[in-house]
Amino acid sequence: MSKETAAFTPPTDALQAGLKGLSPAEAKVESKAVETEKEVLDNLEALYTKHAGDLAAIFAELGENPGKAQKYPPSSATEFATKYCEGSYTYVDDGAK
């Protein structure tokens, strides 16, 4: 193996010294994003409940096509809200006309 292709491996004592200088990182939760997502889910669940699960009425209010939701109907308001947010009921417009 030539010097140009050999991988560099730092000495173990240098790695250990570097590790001692590290401190644990704190996990940061994007609380604003989590609150917003919860609010969106709550609003969609309320919409589902308002229309008693009537997908045609729900999607008419949303101004969207209910086709996928009718083909794969949710069993609850929570399932509807989750799948809607995940894009499970969205049609992709490929731009072809």
PDB file of N, CA and C in Angstrom:
ATOM      1  N   MET A   1       0.851  -1.166   0.000  1.00  0.00           N
ATOM      2  CA  MET A   1       0.000   0.000   0.000  1.00  0.00           C
ATOM      3  C   MET A   1       0.903   1.237   0.000  1.00  0.00           C
ATOM      4  N   SER A   2       0.657   2.171  -0.891  1.00  0.00           N
ATOM      5  CA  SER A   2       1.496   3.364  -0.965  1.00  0.00           C
ATOM      6  C   SER A   2       1.058   4.379   0.067  1.00  0.00           C
ATOM      7  N   LYS A   3       1.922   5.371   0.321  1.00  0.00           N
ATOM      8  CA  LYS A   3       1.611   6.420   1.294  1.00  0.00           C
ATOM      9  C   LYS A   3       0.411   7.245   0.853  1.00  0.00           C
ATOM     10  N   GLU A   4       0.194   7.397  -0.476  1.00  0.00           N
ATOM     11  CA  GLU A   4      -0.915   8.216  -0.967  1.00  0.00           C
ATOM     12  C   GLU A   4      -2.269   7.566  -0.696  1.00  0.00           C
ATOM     13  N   THR A   5      -2.356   6.242  -0.667  1.00  0.00           N
ATOM     14  CA  THR A   5      -3.636   5.567  -0.479  1.00  0.00           C
ATOM     15  C   THR A   5      -3.845   5.073   0.944  1.00  0.00           C
ATOM     16  N   ALA A   6      -2.847   5.155   1.786  1.00  0.00           N
ATOM     17  CA  ALA A   6      -2.976   4.684   3.165  1.00  0.00           C
ATOM     18  C   ALA A   6      -3.886   5.634   3.943  1.00  0.00           C
ATOM     19  N   ALA A   7      -4.796   5.078   4.716  1.00  0.00           N
ATOM     20  CA  ALA A   7      -5.696   5.878   5.541  1.00  0.00           C
ATOM     21  C   ALA A   7      -4.959   6.360   6.783  1.00  0.00           C
ATOM     22  N   PHE A   8      -5.262   7.573   7.207  1.00  0.00           N
ATOM     23  CA  PHE A   8      -4.645   8.140   8.402  1.00  0.00           C
ATOM     24  C   PHE A   8      -5.383   7.626   9.631  1.00  0.00           C
ATOM     25  N   THR A   9      -4.664   7.120  10.580  1.00  0.00           N
ATOM     26  CA  THR A   9      -5.235   6.690  11.850  1.00  0.00           C
ATOM     27  C   THR A   9      -4.514   7.454  12.955  1.00  0.00           C
ATOM     28  N   PRO A  10      -5.242   8.339  13.661  1.00  0.00           N
ATOM     29  CA  PRO A  10      -4.593   9.111  14.721  1.00  0.00           C
ATOM     30  C   PRO A  10      -4.220   8.206  15.888  1.00  0.00           C
ATOM     31  N   PRO A  11      -3.215   8.587  16.644  1.00  0.00           N
ATOM     32  CA  PRO A  11      -2.819   7.793  17.813  1.00  0.00           C
ATOM     33  C   PRO A  11      -3.955   7.722  18.828  1.00  0.00           C
ATOM     34  N   THR A  12      -4.082   6.598  19.500  1.00  0.00           N
ATOM     35  CA  THR A  12      -5.148   6.376  20.474  1.00  0.00           C
ATOM     36  C   THR A  12      -5.129   7.408  21.587  1.00  0.00           C
ATOM     37  N   ASP A  13      -3.947   7.799  22.055  1.00  0.00           N
ATOM     38  CA  ASP A  13      -3.880   8.772  23.145  1.00  0.00           C
ATOM     39  C   ASP A  13      -4.419  10.129  22.699  1.00  0.00           C
ATOM     40  N   ALA A  14      -4.265  10.483  21.424  1.00  0.00           N
ATOM     41  CA  ALA A  14      -4.811  11.743  20.913  1.00  0.00           C
ATOM     42  C   ALA A  14      -6.335  11.675  20.877  1.00  0.00           C
ATOM     43  N   LEU A  15      -6.877  10.537  20.504  1.00  0.00           N
ATOM     44  CA  LEU A  15      -8.332  10.366  20.495  1.00  0.00           C
ATOM     45  C   LEU A  15      -8.900  10.444  21.910  1.00  0.00           C
ATOM     46  N   GLN A  16      -8.258   9.789  22.844  1.00  0.00           N
ATOM     47  CA  GLN A  16      -8.722   9.804  24.224  1.00  0.00           C
ATOM     48  C   GLN A  16      -8.684  11.218  24.795  1.00  0.00           C
ATOM     49  N   ALA A  17      -7.644  11.964  24.487  1.00  0.00           N
ATOM     50  CA  ALA A  17      -7.526  13.349  24.974  1.00  0.00           C
ATOM     51  C   ALA A  17      -8.650  14.199  24.383  1.00  0.00           C
ATOM     52  N   GLY A  18      -8.962  13.965  23.116  1.00  0.00           N
ATOM     53  CA  GLY A  18     -10.044  14.711  22.476  1.00  0.00           C
ATOM     54  C   GLY A  18     -11.396  14.388  23.081  1.00  0.00           C
ATOM     55  N   LEU A  19     -11.614  13.135  23.441  1.00  0.00           N
ATOM     56  CA  LEU A  19     -12.878  12.723  24.050  1.00  0.00           C
ATOM     57  C   LEU A  19     -13.095  13.387  25.403  1.00  0.00           C
ATOM     58  N   LYS A  20     -12.021  13.580  26.169  1.00  0.00           N
ATOM     59  CA  LYS A  20     -12.144  14.187  27.490  1.00  0.00           C
ATOM     60  C   LYS A  20     -12.645  15.626  27.407  1.00  0.00           C
ATOM     61  N   GLY A  21     -12.391  16.283  26.301  1.00  0.00           N
ATOM     62  CA  GLY A  21     -12.814  17.674  26.144  1.00  0.00           C
ATOM     63  C   GLY A  21     -14.253  17.830  25.676  1.00  0.00           C
ATOM     64  N   LEU A  22     -14.927  16.729  25.364  1.00  0.00           N
ATOM     65  CA  LEU A  22     -16.312  16.788  24.899  1.00  0.00           C
ATOM     66  C   LEU A  22     -17.280  16.765  26.076  1.00  0.00           C
ATOM     67  N   SER A  23     -18.396  17.421  25.901  1.00  0.00           N
ATOM     68  CA  SER A  23     -19.445  17.373  26.917  1.00  0.00           C
ATOM     69  C   SER A  23     -20.729  16.877  26.263  1.00  0.00           C
ATOM     70  N   PRO A  24     -21.614  16.279  27.031  1.00  0.00           N
ATOM     71  CA  PRO A  24     -22.861  15.760  26.453  1.00  0.00           C
ATOM     72  C   PRO A  24     -23.702  16.897  25.856  1.00  0.00           C
ATOM     73  N   ALA A  25     -24.302  16.612  24.732  1.00  0.00           N
ATOM     74  CA  ALA A  25     -25.180  17.597  24.093  1.00  0.00           C
ATOM     75  C   ALA A  25     -26.600  17.410  24.611  1.00  0.00           C
ATOM     76  N   GLU A  26     -27.317  18.506  24.728  1.00  0.00           N
ATOM     77  CA  GLU A  26     -28.710  18.438  25.143  1.00  0.00           C
ATOM     78  C   GLU A  26     -29.582  18.352  23.902  1.00  0.00           C
ATOM     79  N   ALA A  27     -30.587  17.504  23.976  1.00  0.00           N
ATOM     80  CA  ALA A  27     -31.532  17.408  22.865  1.00  0.00           C
ATOM     81  C   ALA A  27     -32.432  18.633  22.896  1.00  0.00           C
ATOM     82  N   LYS A  28     -32.534  19.284  21.759  1.00  0.00           N
ATOM     83  CA  LYS A  28     -33.397  20.460  21.674  1.00  0.00           C
ATOM     84  C   LYS A  28     -34.667  20.076  20.933  1.00  0.00           C
ATOM     85  N   VAL A  29     -35.783  20.296  21.565  1.00  0.00           N
ATOM     86  CA  VAL A  29     -37.070  19.996  20.964  1.00  0.00           C
ATOM     87  C   VAL A  29     -37.611  21.275  20.357  1.00  0.00           C
ATOM     88  N   GLU A  30     -38.011  21.171  19.124  1.00  0.00           N
ATOM     89  CA  GLU A  30     -38.609  22.325  18.454  1.00  0.00           C
ATOM     90  C   GLU A  30     -40.045  22.452  18.954  1.00  0.00           C
ATOM     91  N   SER A  31     -40.220  23.054  20.121  1.00  0.00           N
ATOM     92  CA  SER A  31     -41.528  23.099  20.750  1.00  0.00           C
ATOM     93  C   SER A  31     -42.548  23.846  19.906  1.00  0.00           C
ATOM     94  N   LYS A  32     -42.130  24.887  19.214  1.00  0.00           N
ATOM     95  CA  LYS A  32     -43.049  25.641  18.378  1.00  0.00           C
ATOM     96  C   LYS A  32     -43.566  24.754  17.250  1.00  0.00           C
ATOM     97  N   ALA A  33     -42.677  23.972  16.644  1.00  0.00           N
ATOM     98  CA  ALA A  33     -43.081  23.077  15.570  1.00  0.00           C
ATOM     99  C   ALA A  33     -44.021  21.994  16.092  1.00  0.00           C
ATOM    100  N   VAL A  34     -43.720  21.463  17.266  1.00  0.00           N
ATOM    101  CA  VAL A  34     -44.558  20.421  17.853  1.00  0.00           C
ATOM    102  C   VAL A  34     -45.935  20.986  18.186  1.00  0.00           C
ATOM    103  N   GLU A  35     -45.978  22.191  18.729  1.00  0.00           N
ATOM    104  CA  GLU A  35     -47.254  22.832  19.040  1.00  0.00           C
ATOM    105  C   GLU A  35     -48.062  23.068  17.780  1.00  0.00           C
ATOM    106  N   THR A  36     -47.397  23.518  16.712  1.00  0.00           N
ATOM    107  CA  THR A  36     -48.080  23.787  15.460  1.00  0.00           C
ATOM    108  C   THR A  36     -48.639  22.501  14.872  1.00  0.00           C
ATOM    109  N   GLU A  37     -47.833  21.432  14.904  1.00  0.00           N
ATOM    110  CA  GLU A  37     -48.298  20.146  14.379  1.00  0.00           C
ATOM    111  C   GLU A  37     -49.497  19.646  15.172  1.00  0.00           C
ATOM    112  N   LYS A  38     -49.438  19.768  16.492  1.00  0.00           N
ATOM    113  CA  LYS A  38     -50.558  19.337  17.334  1.00  0.00           C
ATOM    114  C   LYS A  38     -51.804  20.150  17.020  1.00  0.00           C
ATOM    115  N   GLU A  39     -51.620  21.444  16.796  1.00  0.00           N
ATOM    116  CA  GLU A  39     -52.753  22.311  16.459  1.00  0.00           C
ATOM    117  C   GLU A  39     -53.375  21.906  15.119  1.00  0.00           C
ATOM    118  N   VAL A  40     -52.543  21.599  14.146  1.00  0.00           N
ATOM    119  CA  VAL A  40     -53.039  21.171  12.839  1.00  0.00           C
ATOM    120  C   VAL A  40     -53.802  19.857  12.977  1.00  0.00           C
ATOM    121  N   LEU A  41     -53.226  18.906  13.700  1.00  0.00           N
ATOM    122  CA  LEU A  41     -53.904  17.626  13.914  1.00  0.00           C
ATOM    123  C   LEU A  41     -55.239  17.817  14.631  1.00  0.00           C
ATOM    124  N   ASP A  42     -55.246  18.657  15.657  1.00  0.00           N
ATOM    125  CA  ASP A  42     -56.484  18.931  16.397  1.00  0.00           C
ATOM    126  C   ASP A  42     -57.548  19.531  15.486  1.00  0.00           C
ATOM    127  N   ASN A  43     -57.145  20.468  14.627  1.00  0.00           N
ATOM    128  CA  ASN A  43     -58.094  21.115  13.704  1.00  0.00           C
ATOM    129  C   ASN A  43     -58.657  20.114  12.699  1.00  0.00           C
ATOM    130  N   LEU A  44     -57.811  19.227  12.199  1.00  0.00           N
ATOM    131  CA  LEU A  44     -58.291  18.218  11.254  1.00  0.00           C
ATOM    132  C   LEU A  44     -59.215  17.212  11.942  1.00  0.00           C
ATOM    133  N   GLU A  45     -58.892  16.850  13.175  1.00  0.00           N
ATOM    134  CA  GLU A  45     -59.769  15.956  13.928  1.00  0.00           C
ATOM    135  C   GLU A  45     -61.125  16.618  14.165  1.00  0.00           C
ATOM    136  N   ALA A  46     -61.112  17.905  14.473  1.00  0.00           N
ATOM    137  CA  ALA A  46     -62.361  18.645  14.687  1.00  0.00           C
ATOM    138  C   ALA A  46     -63.185  18.702  13.402  1.00  0.00           C
ATOM    139  N   LEU A  47     -62.518  18.881  12.274  1.00  0.00           N
ATOM    140  CA  LEU A  47     -63.208  18.909  10.986  1.00  0.00           C
ATOM    141  C   LEU A  47     -63.864  17.559  10.707  1.00  0.00           C
ATOM    142  N   TYR A  48     -63.146  16.490  10.973  1.00  0.00           N
ATOM    143  CA  TYR A  48     -63.682  15.139  10.796  1.00  0.00           C
ATOM    144  C   TYR A  48     -64.917  14.944  11.681  1.00  0.00           C
ATOM    145  N   THR A  49     -64.810  15.371  12.926  1.00  0.00           N
ATOM    146  CA  THR A  49     -65.917  15.232  13.872  1.00  0.00           C
ATOM    147  C   THR A  49     -67.100  16.106  13.462  1.00  0.00           C
ATOM    148  N   LYS A  50     -66.814  17.326  13.022  1.00  0.00           N
ATOM    149  CA  LYS A  50     -67.857  18.271  12.583  1.00  0.00           C
ATOM    150  C   LYS A  50     -68.721  17.658  11.487  1.00  0.00           C
ATOM    151  N   HIS A  51     -68.091  16.929  10.579  1.00  0.00           N
ATOM    152  CA  HIS A  51     -68.817  16.322   9.463  1.00  0.00           C
ATOM    153  C   HIS A  51     -69.132  14.846   9.710  1.00  0.00           C
ATOM    154  N   ALA A  52     -68.969  14.409  10.943  1.00  0.00           N
ATOM    155  CA  ALA A  52     -69.277  13.031  11.349  1.00  0.00           C
ATOM    156  C   ALA A  52     -68.634  12.009  10.420  1.00  0.00           C
ATOM    157  N   GLY A  53     -67.410  12.303   9.984  1.00  0.00           N
ATOM    158  CA  GLY A  53     -66.677  11.364   9.143  1.00  0.00           C
ATOM    159  C   GLY A  53     -67.095  11.349   7.686  1.00  0.00           C
ATOM    160  N   ASP A  54     -67.977  12.260   7.281  1.00  0.00           N
ATOM    161  CA  ASP A  54     -68.419  12.331   5.881  1.00  0.00           C
ATOM    162  C   ASP A  54     -67.274  12.891   5.034  1.00  0.00           C
ATOM    163  N   LEU A  55     -66.556  11.985   4.368  1.00  0.00           N
ATOM    164  CA  LEU A  55     -65.350  12.376   3.637  1.00  0.00           C
ATOM    165  C   LEU A  55     -65.639  13.356   2.503  1.00  0.00           C
ATOM    166  N   ALA A  56     -66.766  13.200   1.829  1.00  0.00           N
ATOM    167  CA  ALA A  56     -67.109  14.128   0.750  1.00  0.00           C
ATOM    168  C   ALA A  56     -67.264  15.543   1.302  1.00  0.00           C
ATOM    169  N   ALA A  57     -67.918  15.671   2.439  1.00  0.00           N
ATOM    170  CA  ALA A  57     -68.115  16.988   3.051  1.00  0.00           C
ATOM    171  C   ALA A  57     -66.801  17.562   3.578  1.00  0.00           C
ATOM    172  N   ILE A  58     -65.979  16.714   4.167  1.00  0.00           N
ATOM    173  CA  ILE A  58     -64.691  17.155   4.708  1.00  0.00           C
ATOM    174  C   ILE A  58     -63.811  17.702   3.589  1.00  0.00           C
ATOM    175  N   PHE A  59     -63.692  16.923   2.512  1.00  0.00           N
ATOM    176  CA  PHE A  59     -62.821  17.339   1.415  1.00  0.00           C
ATOM    177  C   PHE A  59     -63.417  18.493   0.620  1.00  0.00           C
ATOM    178  N   ALA A  60     -64.743  18.626   0.610  1.00  0.00           N
ATOM    179  CA  ALA A  60     -65.363  19.791  -0.026  1.00  0.00           C
ATOM    180  C   ALA A  60     -64.952  21.049   0.731  1.00  0.00           C
ATOM    181  N   GLU A  61     -64.954  20.972   2.056  1.00  0.00           N
ATOM    182  CA  GLU A  61     -64.534  22.123   2.865  1.00  0.00           C
ATOM    183  C   GLU A  61     -63.046  22.424   2.676  1.00  0.00           C
ATOM    184  N   LEU A  62     -62.249  21.371   2.501  1.00  0.00           N
ATOM    185  CA  LEU A  62     -60.817  21.556   2.282  1.00  0.00           C
ATOM    186  C   LEU A  62     -60.509  21.978   0.842  1.00  0.00           C
ATOM    187  N   GLY A  63     -61.488  21.795  -0.051  1.00  0.00           N
ATOM    188  CA  GLY A  63     -61.281  22.129  -1.453  1.00  0.00           C
ATOM    189  C   GLY A  63     -60.354  21.139  -2.151  1.00  0.00           C
ATOM    190  N   GLU A  64     -60.434  19.882  -1.729  1.00  0.00           N
ATOM    191  CA  GLU A  64     -59.553  18.855  -2.282  1.00  0.00           C
ATOM    192  C   GLU A  64     -60.337  17.632  -2.721  1.00  0.00           C
ATOM    193  N   ASN A  65     -59.681  16.765  -3.469  1.00  0.00           N
ATOM    194  CA  ASN A  65     -60.272  15.549  -4.003  1.00  0.00           C
ATOM    195  C   ASN A  65     -60.316  14.479  -2.904  1.00  0.00           C
ATOM    196  N   PRO A  66     -61.501  13.923  -2.615  1.00  0.00           N
ATOM    197  CA  PRO A  66     -61.612  12.912  -1.555  1.00  0.00           C
ATOM    198  C   PRO A  66     -61.325  11.486  -2.012  1.00  0.00           C
ATOM    199  N   GLY A  67     -60.943  11.296  -3.262  1.00  0.00           N
ATOM    200  CA  GLY A  67     -60.810   9.963  -3.840  1.00  0.00           C
ATOM    201  C   GLY A  67     -60.012   8.968  -3.034  1.00  0.00           C
ATOM    202  N   LYS A  68     -58.799   9.333  -2.645  1.00  0.00           N
ATOM    203  CA  LYS A  68     -57.957   8.390  -1.900  1.00  0.00           C
ATOM    204  C   LYS A  68     -58.520   8.099  -0.518  1.00  0.00           C
ATOM    205  N   ALA A  69     -59.085   9.104   0.115  1.00  0.00           N
ATOM    206  CA  ALA A  69     -59.664   8.898   1.446  1.00  0.00           C
ATOM    207  C   ALA A  69     -60.877   7.989   1.353  1.00  0.00           C
ATOM    208  N   GLN A  70     -61.638   8.117   0.271  1.00  0.00           N
ATOM    209  CA  GLN A  70     -62.804   7.242   0.104  1.00  0.00           C
ATOM    210  C   GLN A  70     -62.381   5.819  -0.231  1.00  0.00           C
ATOM    211  N   LYS A  71     -61.273   5.674  -0.958  1.00  0.00           N
ATOM    212  CA  LYS A  71     -60.782   4.347  -1.295  1.00  0.00           C
ATOM    213  C   LYS A  71     -60.186   3.651  -0.068  1.00  0.00           C
ATOM    214  N   TYR A  72     -59.505   4.443   0.772  1.00  0.00           N
ATOM    215  CA  TYR A  72     -58.879   3.932   1.999  1.00  0.00           C
ATOM    216  C   TYR A  72     -59.390   4.745   3.182  1.00  0.00           C
ATOM    217  N   PRO A  73     -60.659   4.552   3.560  1.00  0.00           N
ATOM    218  CA  PRO A  73     -61.262   5.404   4.599  1.00  0.00           C
ATOM    219  C   PRO A  73     -60.628   5.230   5.979  1.00  0.00           C
ATOM    220  N   PRO A  74     -60.462   6.332   6.676  1.00  0.00           N
ATOM    221  CA  PRO A  74     -59.929   6.258   8.039  1.00  0.00           C
ATOM    222  C   PRO A  74     -60.982   5.701   8.992  1.00  0.00           C
ATOM    223  N   SER A  75     -60.516   5.098  10.071  1.00  0.00           N
ATOM    224  CA  SER A  75     -61.452   4.529  11.044  1.00  0.00           C
ATOM    225  C   SER A  75     -61.750   5.489  12.187  1.00  0.00           C
ATOM    226  N   SER A  76     -61.020   6.608  12.227  1.00  0.00           N
ATOM    227  CA  SER A  76     -61.226   7.566  13.319  1.00  0.00           C
ATOM    228  C   SER A  76     -60.751   8.950  12.893  1.00  0.00           C
ATOM    229  N   ALA A  77     -61.100   9.942  13.694  1.00  0.00           N
ATOM    230  CA  ALA A  77     -60.660  11.314  13.442  1.00  0.00           C
ATOM    231  C   ALA A  77     -59.139  11.416  13.540  1.00  0.00           C
ATOM    232  N   THR A  78     -58.564  10.698  14.493  1.00  0.00           N
ATOM    233  CA  THR A  78     -57.109  10.724  14.669  1.00  0.00           C
ATOM    234  C   THR A  78     -56.405  10.123  13.459  1.00  0.00           C
ATOM    235  N   GLU A  79     -56.915   9.002  12.979  1.00  0.00           N
ATOM    236  CA  GLU A  79     -56.320   8.375  11.800  1.00  0.00           C
ATOM    237  C   GLU A  79     -56.454   9.294  10.587  1.00  0.00           C
ATOM    238  N   PHE A  80     -57.617   9.933  10.433  1.00  0.00           N
ATOM    239  CA  PHE A  80     -57.803  10.866   9.318  1.00  0.00           C
ATOM    240  C   PHE A  80     -56.777  11.997   9.382  1.00  0.00           C
ATOM    241  N   ALA A  81     -56.656  12.624  10.533  1.00  0.00           N
ATOM    242  CA  ALA A  81     -55.746  13.760  10.685  1.00  0.00           C
ATOM    243  C   ALA A  81     -54.300  13.354  10.409  1.00  0.00           C
ATOM    244  N   THR A  82     -53.904  12.221  10.941  1.00  0.00           N
ATOM    245  CA  THR A  82     -52.531  11.743  10.758  1.00  0.00           C
ATOM    246  C   THR A  82     -52.243  11.443   9.296  1.00  0.00           C
ATOM    247  N   LYS A  83     -53.136  10.695   8.655  1.00  0.00           N
ATOM    248  CA  LYS A  83     -52.923  10.336   7.255  1.00  0.00           C
ATOM    249  C   LYS A  83     -52.984  11.568   6.354  1.00  0.00           C
ATOM    250  N   TYR A  84     -53.857  12.504   6.683  1.00  0.00           N
ATOM    251  CA  TYR A  84     -53.947  13.723   5.879  1.00  0.00           C
ATOM    252  C   TYR A  84     -52.626  14.497   5.966  1.00  0.00           C
ATOM    253  N   CYS A  85     -52.093  14.632   7.162  1.00  0.00           N
ATOM    254  CA  CYS A  85     -50.824  15.350   7.345  1.00  0.00           C
ATOM    255  C   CYS A  85     -49.655  14.627   6.685  1.00  0.00           C
ATOM    256  N   GLU A  86     -49.710  13.318   6.641  1.00  0.00           N
ATOM    257  CA  GLU A  86     -48.650  12.537   6.002  1.00  0.00           C
ATOM    258  C   GLU A  86     -48.731  12.585   4.483  1.00  0.00           C
ATOM    259  N   GLY A  87     -49.855  13.105   3.952  1.00  0.00           N
ATOM    260  CA  GLY A  87     -50.023  13.178   2.508  1.00  0.00           C
ATOM    261  C   GLY A  87     -50.630  11.933   1.894  1.00  0.00           C
ATOM    262  N   SER A  88     -51.169  11.065   2.725  1.00  0.00           N
ATOM    263  CA  SER A  88     -51.743   9.813   2.222  1.00  0.00           C
ATOM    264  C   SER A  88     -52.964  10.035   1.332  1.00  0.00           C
ATOM    265  N   TYR A  89     -53.616  11.173   1.467  1.00  0.00           N
ATOM    266  CA  TYR A  89     -54.820  11.445   0.688  1.00  0.00           C
ATOM    267  C   TYR A  89     -54.572  12.455  -0.428  1.00  0.00           C
ATOM    268  N   THR A  90     -53.311  12.723  -0.697  1.00  0.00           N
ATOM    269  CA  THR A  90     -52.951  13.744  -1.681  1.00  0.00           C
ATOM    270  C   THR A  90     -52.626  13.112  -3.024  1.00  0.00           C
ATOM    271  N   TYR A  91     -53.106  13.738  -4.074  1.00  0.00           N
ATOM    272  CA  TYR A  91     -52.750  13.327  -5.427  1.00  0.00           C
ATOM    273  C   TYR A  91     -51.579  14.175  -5.883  1.00  0.00           C
ATOM    274  N   VAL A  92     -50.624  13.543  -6.538  1.00  0.00           N
ATOM    275  CA  VAL A  92     -49.464  14.264  -7.055  1.00  0.00           C
ATOM    276  C   VAL A  92     -49.795  14.712  -8.469  1.00  0.00           C
ATOM    277  N   ASP A  93     -49.657  16.008  -8.701  1.00  0.00           N
ATOM    278  CA  ASP A  93     -49.896  16.558 -10.038  1.00  0.00           C
ATOM    279  C   ASP A  93     -48.589  16.448 -10.809  1.00  0.00           C
ATOM    280  N   ASP A  94     -48.566  15.557 -11.811  1.00  0.00           N
ATOM    281  CA  ASP A  94     -47.328  15.374 -12.558  1.00  0.00           C
ATOM    282  C   ASP A  94     -47.127  16.419 -13.639  1.00  0.00           C
ATOM    283  N   GLY A  95     -48.058  17.350 -13.785  1.00  0.00           N
ATOM    284  CA  GLY A  95     -47.926  18.434 -14.752  1.00  0.00           C
ATOM    285  C   GLY A  95     -48.291  18.023 -16.160  1.00  0.00           C
ATOM    286  N   ALA A  96     -48.558  16.754 -16.426  1.00  0.00           N
ATOM    287  CA  ALA A  96     -48.933  16.302 -17.761  1.00  0.00           C
ATOM    288  C   ALA A  96     -50.398  16.601 -18.010  1.00  0.00           C
ATOM    289  N   LYS A  97     -50.660  17.174 -19.157  1.00  0.00           N
ATOM    290  CA  LYS A  97     -52.050  17.487 -19.508  1.00  0.00           C
ATOM    291  C   LYS A  97     -52.327  17.087 -20.928  1.00  0.00           C
TER     292      LYS A  97
END
